């Protein structure tokens, strides 16, 4: 389980998703932070000015006109630089509500990450027990084949002594062939379980110790399990955070109805923009007020949409509670059934062992047939396999109940493991103003 917790790509992907959600908080907080922009202009300008002048000769009766023309050419390199700084002062509480909504989404993401952790740990426990179950089942089937082979040998000996017929030999041969087929099926099932183990935990199973149930962590009554699940299951808590986030989204959109005010400052320099050898340097500061009046009805529609979404999210909480209660009852029932199956299988094994011994003794006296012996052996095998499967269900069901409570974690299981804390990355980035490098966050 520790290997799965540390190496699961599904879990690592979920952690990365929560870290991405963390970045929504500084993005929301940026709404009231200053903004600075710089603009530069550099160009080439050529000028050609033409002037015309007409002179009149007064002494000449014909008023002779004399026209003169002058041409002036020149060039310049106009350039300018402007620095603009804007500090938002009031945005209709949009930034505050957006920040709270982003933080709520982070909390919901952490609960979903906790759900992913539970699934990974449960899959690890299930994969472990599957390998144990199928290994034991394969050994039982192989042992059964050995017993059937010996039974076939004894049947042939009895036939040679004239005690039985060829029919008995055929029955023993048929049962041996069926047993060999079941060995092949059991081996295939074990290979599949080993593959799932490798996929879930990341290593090949070697020497596995017997699995143990976690009943010590489970309350004695189903009602207590349900009470804990309603208060701690990550599906319910994530749904509650989603509902809070949807309510805050309404306030964020309603902020577009309110005026927005900011302070804007400019520093600029301009050279050769209106002639050669001229320069203008200045600065300005002022307030900018934006009052929304009507935007085509889009904001009103967005508010109505957000309210419907918020109503849906509140209903999702009820759905989550109902799903969790159903899950608790199903897993609790499976756990109780597994306990009953173990007791019944143990009693069945004891009875089947006595029956097989009695059938064999009676067969020696000619009171039982070979088929009776084979049937008794099959019943004992079935009882032993039923016990193996029930023991697996017993352990896995206990982990399923713990997960349905919302408490399947490395901390609850007292595993000596490194704990991933999503709050570390959140604290590192929530107040970030600059920088593109992602922090380590204990990964």
CSV table of C-alpha atoms in Angstrom, one decimal:
chain,number,residue,atom,x,y,z
A,1,UNK,CA,0.0,0.0,0.0
A,2,UNK,CA,2.9,2.3,0.7
A,3,UNK,CA,4.4,1.6,-2.8
A,4,UNK,CA,1.0,2.4,-4.4
A,5,UNK,CA,0.7,5.6,-2.4
A,6,UNK,CA,4.2,6.8,-3.4
A,7,UNK,CA,4.3,5.6,-7.0
A,8,UNK,CA,0.7,5.6,-8.3
A,9,UNK,CA,0.5,7.7,-11.5
A,10,UNK,CA,-3.2,8.2,-10.9
A,11,UNK,CA,-2.4,9.7,-7.5
A,12,UNK,CA,0.5,11.8,-8.9
A,13,UNK,CA,-1.9,13.1,-11.6
A,14,UNK,CA,-4.5,14.1,-9.0
A,15,UNK,CA,-1.9,15.9,-6.9
A,16,UNK,CA,-0.8,17.9,-10.0
A,17,UNK,CA,-4.4,18.8,-10.6
A,18,UNK,CA,-4.8,20.2,-7.1
A,19,UNK,CA,-1.6,22.2,-7.6
A,20,UNK,CA,-3.0,23.7,-10.7
A,21,UNK,CA,-6.2,24.7,-8.8
A,22,UNK,CA,-4.0,26.4,-6.2
A,23,UNK,CA,-2.9,28.9,-9.0
A,24,UNK,CA,-6.5,30.1,-9.3
A,25,UNK,CA,-6.1,31.9,-6.0
A,26,UNK,CA,-3.3,34.3,-7.0
A,27,UNK,CA,-5.0,34.8,-10.3
A,28,UNK,CA,-8.1,35.9,-8.5
A,29,UNK,CA,-6.2,38.2,-6.2
A,30,UNK,CA,-4.5,39.9,-9.1
A,31,UNK,CA,-7.8,41.8,-9.7
A,32,UNK,CA,-6.8,44.5,-7.2
A,33,UNK,CA,-3.1,44.5,-7.8
A,34,UNK,CA,-1.4,47.3,-9.8
A,35,UNK,CA,-0.9,47.0,-13.6
A,36,UNK,CA,2.1,48.6,-15.4
A,37,UNK,CA,2.6,48.9,-19.1
A,38,UNK,CA,5.4,50.5,-21.1
A,39,UNK,CA,5.1,51.5,-24.8
A,40,UNK,CA,7.9,52.7,-27.1
A,41,UNK,CA,7.8,54.2,-30.5
A,42,UNK,CA,10.7,54.9,-32.9
A,43,UNK,CA,10.3,55.9,-36.6
A,44,UNK,CA,11.7,57.8,-39.5
A,45,UNK,CA,10.1,60.9,-40.9
A,46,UNK,CA,10.9,62.9,-44.1
A,47,UNK,CA,9.5,66.4,-44.7
A,48,UNK,CA,9.3,68.4,-47.9
A,49,UNK,CA,7.8,71.9,-47.6
A,50,UNK,CA,7.0,74.0,-50.7
A,51,UNK,CA,6.2,77.8,-50.4
A,52,UNK,CA,4.8,80.0,-53.2
A,53,UNK,CA,4.9,83.9,-53.2
A,54,UNK,CA,3.5,86.4,-55.8
A,55,UNK,CA,4.9,89.9,-56.1
A,56,UNK,CA,3.1,92.7,-58.1
A,57,UNK,CA,4.7,95.6,-60.0
A,58,UNK,CA,2.7,98.7,-59.1
A,59,UNK,CA,4.4,100.9,-61.7
A,60,UNK,CA,3.4,98.7,-64.5
A,61,UNK,CA,-0.2,99.4,-65.6
A,62,UNK,CA,-0.6,95.8,-66.5
A,63,UNK,CA,0.2,94.8,-63.0
A,64,UNK,CA,2.8,92.3,-63.9
A,65,UNK,CA,2.8,89.4,-61.5
A,66,UNK,CA,6.1,87.8,-60.4
A,67,UNK,CA,5.9,84.3,-58.8
A,68,UNK,CA,8.6,82.9,-56.6
A,69,UNK,CA,8.8,79.4,-55.1
A,70,UNK,CA,10.9,78.0,-52.3
A,71,UNK,CA,11.4,74.4,-51.3
A,72,UNK,CA,12.6,73.1,-47.9
A,73,UNK,CA,13.5,69.5,-47.2
A,74,UNK,CA,14.4,67.8,-43.9
A,75,UNK,CA,14.2,64.6,-41.9
A,76,UNK,CA,13.6,63.6,-38.3
A,77,UNK,CA,13.4,60.5,-36.1
A,78,UNK,CA,10.3,60.8,-33.9
A,79,UNK,CA,10.4,58.7,-30.8
A,80,UNK,CA,8.4,58.4,-27.7
A,81,UNK,CA,8.2,56.3,-24.5
A,82,UNK,CA,5.2,56.0,-22.1
A,83,UNK,CA,4.9,54.2,-18.8
A,84,UNK,CA,1.3,53.7,-17.5
A,85,UNK,CA,0.5,52.4,-14.0
A,86,UNK,CA,-3.1,51.6,-13.0
A,87,UNK,CA,-4.1,50.7,-9.5
A,88,UNK,CA,-7.6,49.4,-9.1
A,89,UNK,CA,-9.3,50.7,-6.0
A,90,UNK,CA,-12.8,49.3,-6.2
A,91,UNK,CA,-14.2,46.6,-8.5
A,92,UNK,CA,-17.6,45.9,-6.9
A,93,UNK,CA,-16.1,43.3,-4.5
A,94,UNK,CA,-15.5,41.1,-7.5
A,95,UNK,CA,-11.9,40.3,-6.5
A,96,UNK,CA,-12.8,39.4,-2.9
A,97,UNK,CA,-15.5,37.0,-4.0
A,98,UNK,CA,-13.5,35.5,-6.8
A,99,UNK,CA,-10.7,34.8,-4.3
A,100,UNK,CA,-13.0,33.1,-1.9
A,101,UNK,CA,-14.5,31.1,-4.7
A,102,UNK,CA,-11.0,30.0,-5.9
A,103,UNK,CA,-10.1,29.0,-2.3
A,104,UNK,CA,-13.3,27.0,-2.0
A,105,UNK,CA,-12.5,25.2,-5.3
A,106,UNK,CA,-9.1,24.3,-3.9
A,107,UNK,CA,-10.8,22.8,-0.8
A,108,UNK,CA,-13.1,20.8,-3.1
A,109,UNK,CA,-10.1,19.6,-5.1
A,110,UNK,CA,-8.3,18.4,-2.0
A,111,UNK,CA,-11.4,16.3,-1.1
A,112,UNK,CA,-11.4,14.8,-4.6
A,113,UNK,CA,-7.6,14.1,-4.1
A,114,UNK,CA,-8.5,12.3,-0.8
A,115,UNK,CA,-11.0,10.3,-2.7
A,116,UNK,CA,-8.4,9.3,-5.2
A,117,UNK,CA,-6.0,8.3,-2.4
A,118,UNK,CA,-8.7,6.1,-0.9
A,119,UNK,CA,-9.3,4.4,-4.3
A,120,UNK,CA,-5.5,3.8,-4.8
A,121,UNK,CA,-5.1,2.3,-1.3
A,122,UNK,CA,-8.3,0.2,-1.7
A,123,UNK,CA,-7.1,-1.1,-5.1
A,124,UNK,CA,-3.7,-1.9,-3.5
A,125,UNK,CA,-5.4,-3.9,-0.7
A,126,UNK,CA,-7.7,-5.6,-3.3
A,127,UNK,CA,-4.8,-6.5,-5.6
A,128,UNK,CA,-2.8,-7.9,-2.7
A,129,UNK,CA,-5.7,-10.1,-1.5
A,130,UNK,CA,-6.5,-11.2,-5.1
A,131,UNK,CA,-3.0,-12.6,-5.5
A,132,UNK,CA,-3.2,-14.4,-2.1
A,133,UNK,CA,-6.6,-15.8,-3.0
A,134,UNK,CA,-5.7,-17.0,-6.5
A,135,UNK,CA,-2.4,-18.4,-5.3
A,136,UNK,CA,-4.2,-20.5,-2.6
A,137,UNK,CA,-6.9,-21.5,-5.1
A,138,UNK,CA,-4.2,-22.7,-7.6
A,139,UNK,CA,-2.5,-24.7,-4.9
A,140,UNK,CA,-5.8,-26.3,-4.0
A,141,UNK,CA,-6.6,-27.2,-7.6
A,142,UNK,CA,-3.1,-28.6,-8.1
A,143,UNK,CA,-3.4,-30.7,-4.9
A,144,UNK,CA,-6.8,-31.9,-6.1
A,145,UNK,CA,-5.2,-33.0,-9.4
A,146,UNK,CA,-2.6,-35.0,-7.4
A,147,UNK,CA,-5.4,-36.6,-5.3
A,148,UNK,CA,-7.4,-37.5,-8.4
A,149,UNK,CA,-4.3,-39.0,-10.0
A,150,UNK,CA,-3.8,-41.2,-7.0
A,151,UNK,CA,-7.5,-42.0,-7.0
A,152,UNK,CA,-7.2,-43.1,-10.6
A,153,UNK,CA,-4.2,-45.3,-9.8
A,154,UNK,CA,-6.1,-47.0,-6.9
A,155,UNK,CA,-9.2,-47.4,-9.1
A,156,UNK,CA,-7.1,-49.2,-11.7
A,157,UNK,CA,-5.6,-51.5,-9.1
A,158,UNK,CA,-9.1,-52.3,-7.8
A,159,UNK,CA,-10.2,-53.0,-11.3
A,160,UNK,CA,-7.2,-55.4,-11.8
A,161,UNK,CA,-8.4,-57.2,-8.7
A,162,UNK,CA,-11.9,-57.4,-10.2
A,163,UNK,CA,-13.5,-55.3,-7.5
A,164,UNK,CA,-14.9,-52.6,-9.9
A,165,UNK,CA,-15.6,-52.1,-13.6
A,166,UNK,CA,-14.3,-50.0,-16.4
A,167,UNK,CA,-17.0,-47.5,-15.7
A,168,UNK,CA,-15.3,-46.6,-12.4
A,169,UNK,CA,-12.0,-46.0,-14.3
A,170,UNK,CA,-13.8,-43.8,-16.8
A,171,UNK,CA,-15.3,-41.8,-14.0
A,172,UNK,CA,-12.0,-41.2,-12.3
A,173,UNK,CA,-10.3,-40.3,-15.6
A,174,UNK,CA,-13.1,-37.8,-16.4
A,175,UNK,CA,-12.8,-36.2,-13.0
A,176,UNK,CA,-9.0,-36.0,-13.4
A,177,UNK,CA,-9.3,-34.3,-16.8
A,178,UNK,CA,-11.8,-31.8,-15.3
A,179,UNK,CA,-9.4,-31.1,-12.5
A,180,UNK,CA,-6.6,-30.4,-14.9
A,181,UNK,CA,-8.8,-28.0,-16.7
A,182,UNK,CA,-9.6,-26.2,-13.5
A,183,UNK,CA,-5.9,-25.9,-12.8
A,184,UNK,CA,-5.4,-24.1,-16.1
A,185,UNK,CA,-8.3,-21.7,-15.2
A,186,UNK,CA,-6.8,-21.1,-11.8
A,187,UNK,CA,-3.4,-20.3,-13.2
A,188,UNK,CA,-4.9,-17.9,-15.7
A,189,UNK,CA,-6.8,-16.1,-12.9
A,190,UNK,CA,-3.6,-15.8,-10.9
A,191,UNK,CA,-1.8,-14.3,-13.9
A,192,UNK,CA,-4.5,-11.7,-14.3
A,193,UNK,CA,-4.3,-10.9,-10.5
A,194,UNK,CA,-0.5,-10.6,-10.7
A,195,UNK,CA,-0.9,-8.2,-13.7
A,196,UNK,CA,-3.4,-6.1,-11.7
A,197,UNK,CA,-1.0,-6.1,-8.7
A,198,UNK,CA,1.9,-5.0,-11.0
A,199,UNK,CA,-0.3,-2.2,-12.4
A,200,UNK,CA,-1.5,-1.0,-9.0
A,201,UNK,CA,1.6,-1.3,-6.9
A,202,UNK,CA,4.4,-1.1,-9.4
A,203,UNK,CA,6.3,-4.2,-8.5
A,204,UNK,CA,5.9,-8.0,-9.0
A,205,UNK,CA,4.4,-9.8,-6.0
A,206,UNK,CA,6.9,-12.1,-4.3
A,207,UNK,CA,6.5,-13.4,-0.8
A,208,UNK,CA,3.2,-12.1,0.4
A,209,UNK,CA,2.2,-12.3,4.1
A,210,UNK,CA,-1.4,-13.2,5.0
A,211,UNK,CA,-3.7,-10.2,4.8
A,212,UNK,CA,-5.6,-9.0,7.8
A,213,UNK,CA,-8.9,-7.1,8.2
A,214,UNK,CA,-9.1,-3.7,9.7
A,215,UNK,CA,-12.1,-4.3,12.0
A,216,UNK,CA,-10.3,-2.4,14.8
A,217,UNK,CA,-10.9,0.8,12.9
A,218,UNK,CA,-14.6,0.2,12.1
A,219,UNK,CA,-17.4,1.0,14.6
A,220,UNK,CA,-19.5,-1.8,15.9
A,221,UNK,CA,-22.8,-0.6,14.4
A,222,UNK,CA,-23.8,0.4,10.9
A,223,UNK,CA,-25.5,3.5,12.2
A,224,UNK,CA,-22.3,4.8,13.6
A,225,UNK,CA,-20.5,4.1,10.3
A,226,UNK,CA,-23.2,6.0,8.4
A,227,UNK,CA,-22.9,9.0,10.9
A,228,UNK,CA,-19.1,9.2,10.3
A,229,UNK,CA,-19.5,8.8,6.5
A,230,UNK,CA,-22.0,11.7,6.3
A,231,UNK,CA,-19.5,14.0,8.1
A,232,UNK,CA,-16.2,12.8,6.6
A,233,UNK,CA,-16.6,11.2,3.2
A,234,UNK,CA,-14.8,13.2,0.5
A,235,UNK,CA,-17.6,12.9,-2.0
A,236,UNK,CA,-20.0,14.7,0.4
A,237,UNK,CA,-17.4,17.3,1.5
A,238,UNK,CA,-16.4,18.1,-2.2
A,239,UNK,CA,-20.1,18.5,-3.1
A,240,UNK,CA,-20.6,21.0,-0.2
A,241,UNK,CA,-17.6,23.0,-1.3
A,242,UNK,CA,-18.9,23.0,-4.9
A,243,UNK,CA,-22.2,24.4,-3.6
A,244,UNK,CA,-20.4,27.2,-1.7
A,245,UNK,CA,-18.4,27.9,-4.8
A,246,UNK,CA,-21.5,28.2,-6.9
A,247,UNK,CA,-23.0,30.7,-4.4
A,248,UNK,CA,-19.9,32.8,-4.6
A,249,UNK,CA,-20.0,32.7,-8.4
A,250,UNK,CA,-23.3,34.6,-8.2
A,251,UNK,CA,-21.7,37.3,-6.2
A,252,UNK,CA,-18.7,37.5,-8.6
A,253,UNK,CA,-21.0,38.0,-11.6
A,254,UNK,CA,-23.2,40.6,-9.7
A,255,UNK,CA,-20.0,42.6,-9.3
A,256,UNK,CA,-20.3,43.6,-12.9
A,257,UNK,CA,-23.4,45.7,-12.0
A,258,UNK,CA,-21.4,47.9,-9.7
A,259,UNK,CA,-19.1,50.8,-10.6
A,260,UNK,CA,-15.3,50.3,-10.8
A,261,UNK,CA,-12.7,52.9,-9.9
A,262,UNK,CA,-9.0,53.0,-10.4
A,263,UNK,CA,-6.1,55.4,-10.2
A,264,UNK,CA,-4.1,55.8,-13.4
A,265,UNK,CA,-0.7,57.5,-13.7
A,266,UNK,CA,1.4,58.2,-16.8
A,267,UNK,CA,5.0,59.3,-17.4
A,268,UNK,CA,6.0,60.0,-21.0
A,269,UNK,CA,8.6,61.6,-23.2
A,270,UNK,CA,8.3,62.5,-26.9
A,271,UNK,CA,11.0,63.7,-29.2
A,272,UNK,CA,10.7,65.0,-32.8
A,273,UNK,CA,7.0,64.1,-33.0
A,274,UNK,CA,5.8,67.5,-34.4
A,275,UNK,CA,9.0,68.9,-35.8
A,276,UNK,CA,12.7,68.7,-35.7
A,277,UNK,CA,14.5,69.4,-32.5
A,278,UNK,CA,11.5,69.5,-30.2
A,279,UNK,CA,10.9,67.4,-27.1
A,280,UNK,CA,8.0,67.0,-24.7
A,281,UNK,CA,8.3,65.4,-21.2
A,282,UNK,CA,5.4,65.1,-18.9
A,283,UNK,CA,3.4,63.1,-16.3
A,284,UNK,CA,-0.2,62.8,-15.4
A,285,UNK,CA,-2.3,61.1,-12.7
A,286,UNK,CA,-6.0,60.8,-12.5
A,287,UNK,CA,-9.0,58.6,-11.5
A,288,UNK,CA,-10.9,56.4,-13.8
A,289,UNK,CA,-14.5,55.6,-13.0
A,290,UNK,CA,-16.5,53.1,-15.0
A,291,UNK,CA,-20.2,52.9,-14.3
A,292,UNK,CA,-22.0,50.1,-16.2
A,293,UNK,CA,-25.5,51.0,-17.5
A,294,UNK,CA,-26.6,48.3,-19.9
A,295,UNK,CA,-24.6,45.6,-21.6
A,296,UNK,CA,-27.2,44.0,-23.8
A,297,UNK,CA,-28.6,41.8,-21.0
A,298,UNK,CA,-25.7,39.4,-20.9
A,299,UNK,CA,-24.9,40.0,-17.2
A,300,UNK,CA,-28.5,39.5,-16.2
A,301,UNK,CA,-28.5,36.1,-18.0
A,302,UNK,CA,-25.2,35.1,-16.4
A,303,UNK,CA,-26.7,35.8,-13.0
A,304,UNK,CA,-29.7,33.7,-13.7
A,305,UNK,CA,-27.5,30.9,-15.0
A,306,UNK,CA,-25.3,31.0,-11.9
A,307,UNK,CA,-28.4,30.8,-9.7
A,308,UNK,CA,-29.6,27.7,-11.5
A,309,UNK,CA,-26.2,26.2,-11.2
A,310,UNK,CA,-26.1,26.9,-7.5
A,311,UNK,CA,-29.4,25.2,-7.1
A,312,UNK,CA,-28.1,22.2,-9.0
A,313,UNK,CA,-25.0,22.0,-6.7
A,314,UNK,CA,-27.1,22.0,-3.6
A,315,UNK,CA,-29.1,19.1,-5.0
A,316,UNK,CA,-25.9,17.4,-5.8
A,317,UNK,CA,-25.1,17.4,-2.1
A,318,UNK,CA,-28.3,15.4,-1.4
A,319,UNK,CA,-27.3,13.0,-4.2
A,320,UNK,CA,-23.8,12.5,-2.7
A,321,UNK,CA,-25.3,11.8,0.7
A,322,UNK,CA,-27.7,9.2,-0.7
A,323,UNK,CA,-24.9,7.6,-2.7
A,324,UNK,CA,-22.6,7.4,0.3
A,325,UNK,CA,-25.3,5.9,2.5
A,326,UNK,CA,-26.0,3.3,-0.2
A,327,UNK,CA,-22.3,2.5,-0.4
A,328,UNK,CA,-22.0,2.1,3.3
A,329,UNK,CA,-24.9,-0.3,3.5
A,330,UNK,CA,-23.7,-2.3,0.6
A,331,UNK,CA,-20.1,-2.7,2.0
A,332,UNK,CA,-21.4,-3.3,5.5
A,333,UNK,CA,-23.6,-6.0,4.2
A,334,UNK,CA,-20.7,-7.5,2.3
A,335,UNK,CA,-18.6,-7.5,5.4
A,336,UNK,CA,-21.2,-9.3,7.5
A,337,UNK,CA,-21.9,-11.8,4.7
A,338,UNK,CA,-18.2,-12.6,4.4
A,339,UNK,CA,-18.0,-13.2,8.2
A,340,UNK,CA,-20.9,-15.6,7.9
A,341,UNK,CA,-19.4,-17.3,4.8
A,342,UNK,CA,-16.2,-17.9,6.7
A,343,UNK,CA,-17.9,-19.6,9.6
A,344,UNK,CA,-20.1,-21.6,7.2
A,345,UNK,CA,-17.1,-22.7,5.0
A,346,UNK,CA,-15.2,-23.8,8.0
A,347,UNK,CA,-18.1,-25.9,9.2
A,348,UNK,CA,-18.5,-27.2,5.6
A,349,UNK,CA,-14.9,-28.2,5.4
A,350,UNK,CA,-15.0,-30.1,8.7
A,351,UNK,CA,-18.1,-32.0,7.6
A,352,UNK,CA,-16.7,-32.7,4.1
A,353,UNK,CA,-13.5,-34.1,5.6
A,354,UNK,CA,-15.5,-36.5,7.8
A,355,UNK,CA,-17.8,-37.4,4.9
A,356,UNK,CA,-14.8,-38.1,2.6
A,357,UNK,CA,-13.2,-40.3,5.3
A,358,UNK,CA,-16.4,-42.2,5.8
A,359,UNK,CA,-17.0,-42.7,2.1
A,360,UNK,CA,-13.5,-44.1,1.6
A,361,UNK,CA,-13.9,-46.5,4.5
A,362,UNK,CA,-17.3,-47.6,3.2
A,363,UNK,CA,-15.9,-48.0,-0.3
A,364,UNK,CA,-13.3,-50.5,1.1
A,365,UNK,CA,-16.2,-52.5,2.4
A,366,UNK,CA,-18.0,-52.3,-1.0
A,367,UNK,CA,-20.7,-50.0,0.3
A,368,UNK,CA,-19.7,-47.0,-1.8
A,369,UNK,CA,-18.8,-46.5,-5.4
A,370,UNK,CA,-15.9,-44.7,-7.0
A,371,UNK,CA,-18.2,-41.9,-8.0
A,372,UNK,CA,-19.2,-41.4,-4.3
A,373,UNK,CA,-15.5,-40.9,-3.5
A,374,UNK,CA,-15.0,-38.5,-6.3
A,375,UNK,CA,-18.1,-36.5,-5.3
A,376,UNK,CA,-16.9,-36.3,-1.7
A,377,UNK,CA,-13.5,-35.1,-2.8
A,378,UNK,CA,-15.1,-32.5,-5.0
A,379,UNK,CA,-17.3,-31.2,-2.2
A,380,UNK,CA,-14.3,-30.9,0.1
A,381,UNK,CA,-12.4,-29.0,-2.6
A,382,UNK,CA,-15.3,-26.7,-3.2
A,383,UNK,CA,-15.6,-26.0,0.6
A,384,UNK,CA,-11.9,-25.2,0.8
A,385,UNK,CA,-12.0,-22.8,-2.2
A,386,UNK,CA,-15.2,-21.2,-0.7
A,387,UNK,CA,-13.2,-20.5,2.5
A,388,UNK,CA,-10.3,-19.0,0.5
A,389,UNK,CA,-12.7,-16.7,-1.4
A,390,UNK,CA,-14.6,-15.8,1.8
A,391,UNK,CA,-11.4,-14.9,3.6
A,392,UNK,CA,-10.5,-12.6,0.7
A,393,UNK,CA,-13.9,-11.0,0.8
A,394,UNK,CA,-13.6,-10.6,4.6
A,395,UNK,CA,-10.4,-8.5,4.3
A,396,UNK,CA,-11.4,-6.5,1.3
A,397,UNK,CA,-14.9,-5.7,2.6
A,398,UNK,CA,-13.4,-4.3,5.8
A,399,UNK,CA,-11.3,-1.9,3.7
A,400,UNK,CA,-14.3,-1.1,1.7
A,401,UNK,CA,-16.3,-0.1,4.8
A,402,UNK,CA,-13.4,2.0,6.0
A,403,UNK,CA,-13.3,3.8,2.6
A,404,UNK,CA,-17.1,4.3,2.7
A,405,UNK,CA,-16.6,6.0,6.0
A,406,UNK,CA,-14.0,8.3,4.4
A,407,UNK,CA,-11.2,7.2,6.6
A,408,UNK,CA,-9.1,5.0,4.4
A,409,UNK,CA,-5.7,6.8,4.5
A,410,UNK,CA,-2.1,6.1,5.4
A,411,UNK,CA,-2.6,8.1,8.6
A,412,UNK,CA,-5.6,6.1,9.7
A,413,UNK,CA,-3.8,2.8,8.9
A,414,UNK,CA,-0.8,4.0,10.9
A,415,UNK,CA,1.5,3.5,8.0
A,416,UNK,CA,5.0,4.8,8.4
A,417,UNK,CA,5.0,6.8,5.2
A,418,UNK,CA,5.8,10.2,3.8
A,419,UNK,CA,2.6,12.2,3.7
A,420,UNK,CA,1.8,14.5,0.8
A,421,UNK,CA,0.4,17.7,2.1
A,422,UNK,CA,-1.4,19.8,-0.6
A,423,UNK,CA,-1.4,22.8,1.8
A,424,UNK,CA,2.4,23.2,1.3
A,425,UNK,CA,2.1,24.2,-2.4
A,426,UNK,CA,-1.0,26.4,-1.6
A,427,UNK,CA,1.0,28.4,0.9
A,428,UNK,CA,3.9,28.8,-1.5
A,429,UNK,CA,1.8,30.3,-4.4
A,430,UNK,CA,-1.2,32.0,-2.8
A,431,UNK,CA,0.5,35.4,-2.5
A,432,UNK,CA,2.8,35.1,-5.5
A,433,UNK,CA,3.2,38.3,-7.5
A,434,UNK,CA,5.9,37.2,-10.0
A,435,UNK,CA,7.8,34.1,-11.2
A,436,UNK,CA,7.0,31.3,-13.6
A,437,UNK,CA,9.0,28.5,-11.9
A,438,UNK,CA,6.8,25.9,-10.1
A,439,UNK,CA,7.8,25.3,-6.5
A,440,UNK,CA,8.8,21.8,-5.3
A,441,UNK,CA,6.0,21.5,-2.7
A,442,UNK,CA,7.4,18.4,-1.2
A,443,UNK,CA,6.9,16.3,-4.4
